[in-house]
GROMACS .gro file of C-alpha atoms in nm:
model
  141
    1UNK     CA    1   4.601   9.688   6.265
    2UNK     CA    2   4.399   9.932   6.060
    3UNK     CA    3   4.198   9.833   5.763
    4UNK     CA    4   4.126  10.150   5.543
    5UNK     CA    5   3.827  10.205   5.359
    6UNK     CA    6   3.802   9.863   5.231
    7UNK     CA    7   3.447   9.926   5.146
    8UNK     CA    8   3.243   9.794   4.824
    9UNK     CA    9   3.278  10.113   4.618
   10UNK     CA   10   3.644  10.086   4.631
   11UNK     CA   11   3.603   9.767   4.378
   12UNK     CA   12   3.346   9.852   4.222
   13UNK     CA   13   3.354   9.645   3.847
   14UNK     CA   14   3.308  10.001   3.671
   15UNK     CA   15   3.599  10.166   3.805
   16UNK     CA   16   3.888   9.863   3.887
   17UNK     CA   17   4.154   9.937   4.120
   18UNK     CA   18   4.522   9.820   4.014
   19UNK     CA   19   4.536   9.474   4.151
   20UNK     CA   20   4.192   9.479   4.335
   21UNK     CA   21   4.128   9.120   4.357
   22UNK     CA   22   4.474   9.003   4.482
   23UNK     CA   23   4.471   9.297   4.763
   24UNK     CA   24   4.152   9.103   4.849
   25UNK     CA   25   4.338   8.779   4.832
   26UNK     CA   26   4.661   8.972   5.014
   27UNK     CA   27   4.383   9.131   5.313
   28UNK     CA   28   4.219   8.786   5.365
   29UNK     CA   29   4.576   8.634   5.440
   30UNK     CA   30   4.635   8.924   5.721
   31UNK     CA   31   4.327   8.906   5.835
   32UNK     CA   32   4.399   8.518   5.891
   33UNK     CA   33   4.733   8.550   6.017
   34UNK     CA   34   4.614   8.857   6.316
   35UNK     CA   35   4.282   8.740   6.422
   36UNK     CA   36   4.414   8.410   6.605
   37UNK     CA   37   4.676   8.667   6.767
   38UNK     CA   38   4.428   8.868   6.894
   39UNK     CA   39   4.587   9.178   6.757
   40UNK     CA   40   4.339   9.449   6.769
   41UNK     CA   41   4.141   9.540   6.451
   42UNK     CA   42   4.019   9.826   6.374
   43UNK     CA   43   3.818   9.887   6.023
   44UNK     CA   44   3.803  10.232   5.917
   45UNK     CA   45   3.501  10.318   5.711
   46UNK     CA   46   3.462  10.651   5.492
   47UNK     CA   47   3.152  10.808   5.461
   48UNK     CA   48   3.062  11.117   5.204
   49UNK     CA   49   2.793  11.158   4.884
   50UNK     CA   50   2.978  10.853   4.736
   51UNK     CA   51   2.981  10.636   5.034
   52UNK     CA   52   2.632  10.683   5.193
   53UNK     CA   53   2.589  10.498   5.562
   54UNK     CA   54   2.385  10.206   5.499
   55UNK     CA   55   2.421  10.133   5.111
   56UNK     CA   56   2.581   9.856   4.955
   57UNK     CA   57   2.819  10.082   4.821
   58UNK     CA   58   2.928  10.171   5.168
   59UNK     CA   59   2.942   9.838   5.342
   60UNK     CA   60   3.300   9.661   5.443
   61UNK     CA   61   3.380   9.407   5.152
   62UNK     CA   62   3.172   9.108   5.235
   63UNK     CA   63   3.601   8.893   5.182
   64UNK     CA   64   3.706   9.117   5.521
   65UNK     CA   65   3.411   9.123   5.751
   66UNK     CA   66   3.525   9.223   6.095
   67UNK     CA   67   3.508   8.966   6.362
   68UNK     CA   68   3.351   8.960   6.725
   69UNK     CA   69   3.588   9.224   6.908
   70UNK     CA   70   3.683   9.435   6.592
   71UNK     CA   71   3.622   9.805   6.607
   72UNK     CA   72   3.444   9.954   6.383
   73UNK     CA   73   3.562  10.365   6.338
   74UNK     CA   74   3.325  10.612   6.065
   75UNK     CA   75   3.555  10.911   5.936
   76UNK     CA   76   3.475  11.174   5.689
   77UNK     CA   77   3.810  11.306   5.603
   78UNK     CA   78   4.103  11.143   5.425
   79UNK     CA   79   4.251  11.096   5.815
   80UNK     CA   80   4.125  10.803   5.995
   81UNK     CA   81   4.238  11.023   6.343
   82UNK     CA   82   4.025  11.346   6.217
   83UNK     CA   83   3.694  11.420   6.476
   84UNK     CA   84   3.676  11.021   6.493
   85UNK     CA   85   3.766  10.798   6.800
   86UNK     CA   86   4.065  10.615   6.660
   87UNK     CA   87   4.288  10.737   6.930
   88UNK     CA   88   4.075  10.723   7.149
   89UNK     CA   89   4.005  10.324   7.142
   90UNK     CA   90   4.416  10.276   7.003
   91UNK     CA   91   4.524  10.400   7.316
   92UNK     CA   92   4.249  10.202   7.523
   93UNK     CA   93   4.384   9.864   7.350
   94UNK     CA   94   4.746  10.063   7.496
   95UNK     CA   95   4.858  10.020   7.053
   96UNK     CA   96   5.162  10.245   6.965
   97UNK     CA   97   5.258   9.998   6.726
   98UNK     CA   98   5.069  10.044   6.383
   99UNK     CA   99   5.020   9.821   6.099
  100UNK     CA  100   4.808   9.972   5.802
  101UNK     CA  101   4.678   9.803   5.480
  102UNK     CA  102   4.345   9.916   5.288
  103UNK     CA  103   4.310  10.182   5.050
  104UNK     CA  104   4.402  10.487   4.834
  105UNK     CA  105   4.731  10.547   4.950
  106UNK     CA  106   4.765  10.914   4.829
  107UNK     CA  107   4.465  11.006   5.058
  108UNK     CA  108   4.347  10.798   5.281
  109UNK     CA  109   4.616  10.527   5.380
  110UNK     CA  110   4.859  10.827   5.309
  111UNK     CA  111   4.680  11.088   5.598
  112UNK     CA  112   4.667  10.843   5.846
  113UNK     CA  113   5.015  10.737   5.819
  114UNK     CA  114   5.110  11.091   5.869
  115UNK     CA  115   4.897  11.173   6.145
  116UNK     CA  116   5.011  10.859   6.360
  117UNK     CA  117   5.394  10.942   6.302
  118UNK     CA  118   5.280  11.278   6.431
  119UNK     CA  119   5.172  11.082   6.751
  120UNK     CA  120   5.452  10.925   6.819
  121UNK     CA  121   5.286  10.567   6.685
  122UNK     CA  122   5.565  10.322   6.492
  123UNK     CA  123   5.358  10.239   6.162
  124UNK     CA  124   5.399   9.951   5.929
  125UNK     CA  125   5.235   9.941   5.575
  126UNK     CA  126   5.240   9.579   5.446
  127UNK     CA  127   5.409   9.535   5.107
  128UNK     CA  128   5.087   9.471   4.849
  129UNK     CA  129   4.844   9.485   5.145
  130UNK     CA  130   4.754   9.831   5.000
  131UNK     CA  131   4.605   9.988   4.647
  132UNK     CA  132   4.525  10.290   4.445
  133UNK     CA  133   4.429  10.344   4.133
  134UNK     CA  134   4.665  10.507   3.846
  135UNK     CA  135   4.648  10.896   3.887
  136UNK     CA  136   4.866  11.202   3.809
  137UNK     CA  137   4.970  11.233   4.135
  138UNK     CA  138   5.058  10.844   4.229
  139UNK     CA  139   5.117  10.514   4.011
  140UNK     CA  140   4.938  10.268   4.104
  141UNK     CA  141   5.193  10.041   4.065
   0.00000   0.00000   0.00000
């Protein structure tokens, strides 16, 4: 499973995301349901000017802490695969078979997606396991 950029500044009171609190709710579930099934976890965390390493801002939501054995990946790019070790450590845990939830699905759930198909990887997105916010490209509905 990857968990995108389900950081702090993605809920940030000032700025709501459509449905923020019941992805939270939604995430928690997941989380619930994979960790006893020792699927693999991996949390992908963004880092640019917005999301500095190290702020509160930038931390993994305190609701979907990762647990003893979760990987932990830093990107920089809207692809979770771009100069990080995702493939790396998804084809160390032998994973072909994807599930995604998280955030911004224009960008960042969006270029991951795209870059595992490109790998061969089956991908799942969960139905209301993801969010955006309301944009002129995508609605967040």
């Amino acid at each position: 499973m990857l968990v995108i950029d389900v950081q702090n500044a993605m809920f940030a009171k000032t700025n709501p995301k459509y449905e923020g609190e019941s992805l939270l709710k939604n995430l928690q579930d997941v989380m619930n349901k994979t960790h006893p099934d020792n699927m693999p976890v991996f949390f992908i965390q963004h880092n640019d000017e917005e999301f500095i390493s190290g702020t509160p801002l930038w931390e993994i939501h305190s609701l979907i802490v990762p647990h003893e054995g979760d990987i932990v990946i830093q990107k920089h790019t809207s692809d979770s695969f771009h100069k990080t070790e995702l493939l790396e450590k998804l084809v160390s845990k032998q994973s072909q078979n994807l599930i995604v939830v998280g955030n911004q699905n224009e960008y960042y759930t969006d270029a991951t997606i795209l870059h595992a198909f490109s790998l061969g990887d089956h991908v799942t997105l969960i139905k209301d396991v993801h969010r955006t916010w309301n944009s002129n490209i995508l609605a967040a509905q």
